[in-house]
Coordinates of C-alpha atoms and ligand atoms in Angstrom, one line a residue:
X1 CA -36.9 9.0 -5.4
X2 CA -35.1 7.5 -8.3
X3 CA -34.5 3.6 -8.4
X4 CA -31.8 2.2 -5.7
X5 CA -28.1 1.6 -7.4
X6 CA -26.8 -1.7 -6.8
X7 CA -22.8 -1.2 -8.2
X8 CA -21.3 -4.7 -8.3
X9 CA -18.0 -4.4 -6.3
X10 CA -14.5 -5.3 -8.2
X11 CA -11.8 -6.4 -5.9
X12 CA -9.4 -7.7 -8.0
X13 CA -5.9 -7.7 -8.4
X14 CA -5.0 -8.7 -12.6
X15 CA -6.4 -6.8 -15.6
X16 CA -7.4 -10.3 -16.4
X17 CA -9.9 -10.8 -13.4
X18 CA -11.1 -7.3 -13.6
X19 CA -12.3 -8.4 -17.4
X20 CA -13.5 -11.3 -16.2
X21 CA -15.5 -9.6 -13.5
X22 CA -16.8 -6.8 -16.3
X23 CA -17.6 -8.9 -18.4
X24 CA -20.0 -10.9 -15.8
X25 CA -21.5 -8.2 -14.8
X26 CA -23.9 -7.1 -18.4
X27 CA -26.7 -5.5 -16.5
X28 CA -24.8 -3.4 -14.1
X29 CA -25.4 0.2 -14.3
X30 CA -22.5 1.5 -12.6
X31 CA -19.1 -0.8 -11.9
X32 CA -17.4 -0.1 -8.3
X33 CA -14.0 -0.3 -8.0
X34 CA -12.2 -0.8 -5.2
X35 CA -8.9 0.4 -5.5
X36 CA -6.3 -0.1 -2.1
X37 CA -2.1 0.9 -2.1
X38 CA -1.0 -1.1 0.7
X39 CA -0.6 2.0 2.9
X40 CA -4.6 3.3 4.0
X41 CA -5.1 -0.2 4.3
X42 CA -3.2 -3.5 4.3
X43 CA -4.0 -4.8 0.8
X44 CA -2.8 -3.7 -2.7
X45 CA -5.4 -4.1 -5.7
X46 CA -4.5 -3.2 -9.4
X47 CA -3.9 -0.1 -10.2
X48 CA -4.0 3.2 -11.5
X49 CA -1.5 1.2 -14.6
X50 CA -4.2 -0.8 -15.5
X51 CA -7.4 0.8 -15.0
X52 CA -5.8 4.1 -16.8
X53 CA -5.9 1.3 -19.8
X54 CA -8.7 -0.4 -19.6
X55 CA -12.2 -0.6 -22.2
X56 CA -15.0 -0.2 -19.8
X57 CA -18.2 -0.4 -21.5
X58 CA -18.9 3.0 -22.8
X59 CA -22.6 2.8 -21.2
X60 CA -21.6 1.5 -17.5
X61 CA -20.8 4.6 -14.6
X62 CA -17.6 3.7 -13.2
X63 CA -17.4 4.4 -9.4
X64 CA -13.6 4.7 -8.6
X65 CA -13.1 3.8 -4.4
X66 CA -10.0 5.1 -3.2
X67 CA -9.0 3.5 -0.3
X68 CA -5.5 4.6 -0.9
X69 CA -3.3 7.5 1.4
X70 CA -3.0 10.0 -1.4
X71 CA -6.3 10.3 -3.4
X72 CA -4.9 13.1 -5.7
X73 CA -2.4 11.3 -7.0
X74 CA -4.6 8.6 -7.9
X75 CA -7.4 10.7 -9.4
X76 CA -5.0 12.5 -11.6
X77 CA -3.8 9.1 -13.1
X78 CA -7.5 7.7 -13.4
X79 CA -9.9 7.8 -16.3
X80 CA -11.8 11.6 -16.4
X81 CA -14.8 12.2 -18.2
X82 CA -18.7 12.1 -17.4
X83 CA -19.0 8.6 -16.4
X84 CA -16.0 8.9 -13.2
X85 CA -17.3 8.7 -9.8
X86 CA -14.4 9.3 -7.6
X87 CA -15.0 8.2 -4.1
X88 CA -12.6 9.7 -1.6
X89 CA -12.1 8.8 2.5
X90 CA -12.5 11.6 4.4
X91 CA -9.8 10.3 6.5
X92 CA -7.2 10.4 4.0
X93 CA -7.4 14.1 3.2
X94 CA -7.8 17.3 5.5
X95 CA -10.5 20.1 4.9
X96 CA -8.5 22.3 2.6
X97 CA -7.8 19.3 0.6
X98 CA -11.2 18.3 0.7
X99 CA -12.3 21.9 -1.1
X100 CA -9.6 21.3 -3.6
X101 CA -10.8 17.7 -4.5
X102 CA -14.2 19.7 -5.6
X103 CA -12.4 21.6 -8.1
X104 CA -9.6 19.0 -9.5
X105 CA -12.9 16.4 -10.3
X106 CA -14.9 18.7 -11.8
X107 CA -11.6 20.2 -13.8
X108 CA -11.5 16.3 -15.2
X109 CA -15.5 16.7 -16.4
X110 CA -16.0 14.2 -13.2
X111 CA -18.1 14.1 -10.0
X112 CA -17.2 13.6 -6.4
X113 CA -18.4 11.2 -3.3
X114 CA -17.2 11.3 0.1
X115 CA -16.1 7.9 1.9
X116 CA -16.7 7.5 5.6
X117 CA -15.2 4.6 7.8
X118 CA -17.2 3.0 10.2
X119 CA -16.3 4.6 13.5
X120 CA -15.1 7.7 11.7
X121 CA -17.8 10.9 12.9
X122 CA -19.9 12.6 10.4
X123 CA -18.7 16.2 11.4
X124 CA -16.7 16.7 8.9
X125 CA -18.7 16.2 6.2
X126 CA -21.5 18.4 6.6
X127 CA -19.3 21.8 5.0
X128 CA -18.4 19.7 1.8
X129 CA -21.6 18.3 0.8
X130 CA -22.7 20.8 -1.5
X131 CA -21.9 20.0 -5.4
X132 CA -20.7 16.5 -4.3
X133 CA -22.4 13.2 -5.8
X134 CA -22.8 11.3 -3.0
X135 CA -22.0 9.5 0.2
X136 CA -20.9 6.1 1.0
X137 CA -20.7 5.0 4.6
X138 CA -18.6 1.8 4.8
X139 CA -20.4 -0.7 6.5
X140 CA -16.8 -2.5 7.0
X141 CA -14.0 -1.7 7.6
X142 CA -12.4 -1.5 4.4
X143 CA -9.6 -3.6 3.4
X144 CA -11.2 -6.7 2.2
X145 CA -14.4 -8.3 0.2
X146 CA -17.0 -10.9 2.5
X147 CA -16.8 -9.2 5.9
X148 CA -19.8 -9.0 8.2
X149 CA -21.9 -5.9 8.0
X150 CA -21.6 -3.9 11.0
X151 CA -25.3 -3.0 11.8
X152 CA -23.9 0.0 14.5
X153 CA -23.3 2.2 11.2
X154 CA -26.6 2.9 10.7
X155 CA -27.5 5.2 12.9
X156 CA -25.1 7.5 11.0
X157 CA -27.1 6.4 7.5
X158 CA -30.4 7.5 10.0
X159 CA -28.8 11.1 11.0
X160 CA -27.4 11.8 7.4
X161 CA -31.0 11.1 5.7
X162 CA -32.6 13.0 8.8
X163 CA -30.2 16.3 7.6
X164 CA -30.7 15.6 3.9
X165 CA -33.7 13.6 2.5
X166 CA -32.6 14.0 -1.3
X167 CA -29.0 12.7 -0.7
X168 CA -27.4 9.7 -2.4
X169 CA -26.2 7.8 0.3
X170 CA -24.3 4.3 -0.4
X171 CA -23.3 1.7 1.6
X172 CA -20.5 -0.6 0.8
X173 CA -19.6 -4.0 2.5
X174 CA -21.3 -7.0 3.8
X175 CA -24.0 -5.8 1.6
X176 CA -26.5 -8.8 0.3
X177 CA -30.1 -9.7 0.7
X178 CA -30.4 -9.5 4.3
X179 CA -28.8 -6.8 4.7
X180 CA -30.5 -4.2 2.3
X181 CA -34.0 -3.7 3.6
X182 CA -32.9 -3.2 7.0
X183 CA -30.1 -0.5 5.5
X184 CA -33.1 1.1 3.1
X185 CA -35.1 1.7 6.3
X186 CA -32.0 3.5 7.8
X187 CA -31.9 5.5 4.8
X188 CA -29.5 4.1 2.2
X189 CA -30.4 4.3 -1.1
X190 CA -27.5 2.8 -3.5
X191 CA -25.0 0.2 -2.5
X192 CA -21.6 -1.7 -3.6
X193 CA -21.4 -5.4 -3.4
X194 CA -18.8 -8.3 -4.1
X195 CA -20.1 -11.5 -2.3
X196 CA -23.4 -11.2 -3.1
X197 CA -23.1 -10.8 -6.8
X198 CA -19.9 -12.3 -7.3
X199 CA -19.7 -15.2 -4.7
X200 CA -23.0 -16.5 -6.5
X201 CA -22.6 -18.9 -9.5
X202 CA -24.2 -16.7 -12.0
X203 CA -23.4 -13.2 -10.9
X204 CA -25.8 -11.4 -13.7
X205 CA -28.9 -13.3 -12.1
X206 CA -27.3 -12.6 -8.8
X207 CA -27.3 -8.8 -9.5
X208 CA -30.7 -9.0 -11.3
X209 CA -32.1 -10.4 -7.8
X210 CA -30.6 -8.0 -5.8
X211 CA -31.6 -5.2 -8.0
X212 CA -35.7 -6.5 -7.5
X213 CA -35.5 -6.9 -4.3
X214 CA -33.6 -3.2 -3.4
X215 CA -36.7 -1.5 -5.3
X216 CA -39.3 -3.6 -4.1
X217 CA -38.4 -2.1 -0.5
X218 CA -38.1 1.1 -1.4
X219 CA -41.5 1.3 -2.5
Ligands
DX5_1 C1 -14.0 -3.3 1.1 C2 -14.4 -2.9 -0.3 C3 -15.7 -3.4 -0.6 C4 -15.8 -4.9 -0.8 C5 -17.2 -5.4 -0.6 O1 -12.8 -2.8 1.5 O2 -14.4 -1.5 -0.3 O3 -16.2 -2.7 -1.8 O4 -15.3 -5.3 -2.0 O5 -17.2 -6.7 -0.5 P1 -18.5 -7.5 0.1 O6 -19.7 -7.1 -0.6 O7 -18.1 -9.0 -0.1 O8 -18.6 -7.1 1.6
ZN2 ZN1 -15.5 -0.6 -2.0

């Protein structure tokens, strides 16, 4: 298996903080950014105004989380192209919606992960998995950066590796250095994280230390 993905998570409501946070960030792979309307849950980040505007580093995968009630909308105002990850909650579109998202992504020369709240049921999933880029189970419940992991959800990373053993799966939330080896024996193999990167004084060796650590376990 390729090396574990650790995306430093971007919570941030001012174009200013999320430049701040991008540029703190230099050895990131892939940026994720969470990205909330006030309606799917109770917070509002920026925006689909600003990020629509902004100079990501060319090199750096941008994983777009939508924690928002109409995901469409949003991923027809977003940035397209190669380097888009959009990650969409299964609980905020319906199974005809979910076929269409397939088509409208890839339409944008972008790929596609499914999203999966903590006591929502894998069922779902399983006839929408082909073509799609990965999964992330939230290991919160989303709404807000430096809550507790909730160990309970990884008996759903164990059944989802147990079906597909070459599957990306992420976890996102609560995610630090005592949580990851005990979610890379469940079966996660990429994973989001604000605290851990950006709660620590210098974020860069923060993410560097996190990084080591992820692939030392995996081994
Ligand atoms: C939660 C967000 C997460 C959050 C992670 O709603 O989707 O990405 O920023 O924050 P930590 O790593 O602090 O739990
Ligand atoms: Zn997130």
């Amino acid at each position: 298996m390729s090396a574990v993905q650790i995306a430093p998570a971007i919570l941030c409501y001012t174009k200013e903080e999320l430049a701040h946070r991008v540029a703190a960030v230099p050895d990131a792979h892939t940026l994720h950014i969470d990205i909330m309307d006030g309606k799917f849950v109770n917070n509002t980040t920026i925006g689909t105004d600003v990020l629509a505007e902004f100079h990501f580093p060319p090199d750096k995968e941008i994983e777009y989380h939508l924690m928002v009630a109409d995901p469409i909308k949003f991923i027809e105002a977003l940035p397209g192209g190669k380097n888009s990850i959009f990650e969409v909650h299964i609980e905020s579109v319906d199974e005809r919606q979910m076929a269409g998202l397939q088509k409208l992504v890839a339409k944008k020369g972008s790929r596609l992960a499914w999203v999966v709240n903590p006591p929502t049921m894998l069922d779902k999933l399983e006839k929408h998995l082909a073509g799609v880029e990965h999964v992330l189970l939230m290991t919160v419940n989303p709404g807000w950066a430096g809550q507790s992991y909730i160990s309970d959800v990884e008996e759903k990373m164990r059944a989802l590796r147990a079906h597909h053993p070459h599957l990306t799966i992420e976890i996102d939330g609560g995610v630090g250095p005592t949580t990851i080896p005990r979610a890379i024996k469940a079966g996660a193999n990429r994973f989001a994280a604000a605290s851990a990167v950006f709660g620590q004084k210098d974020p860069n060796a923060a993410l560097q230390g996190i990084i080591r650590l992820a692939n030392e376990r995996k081994k």
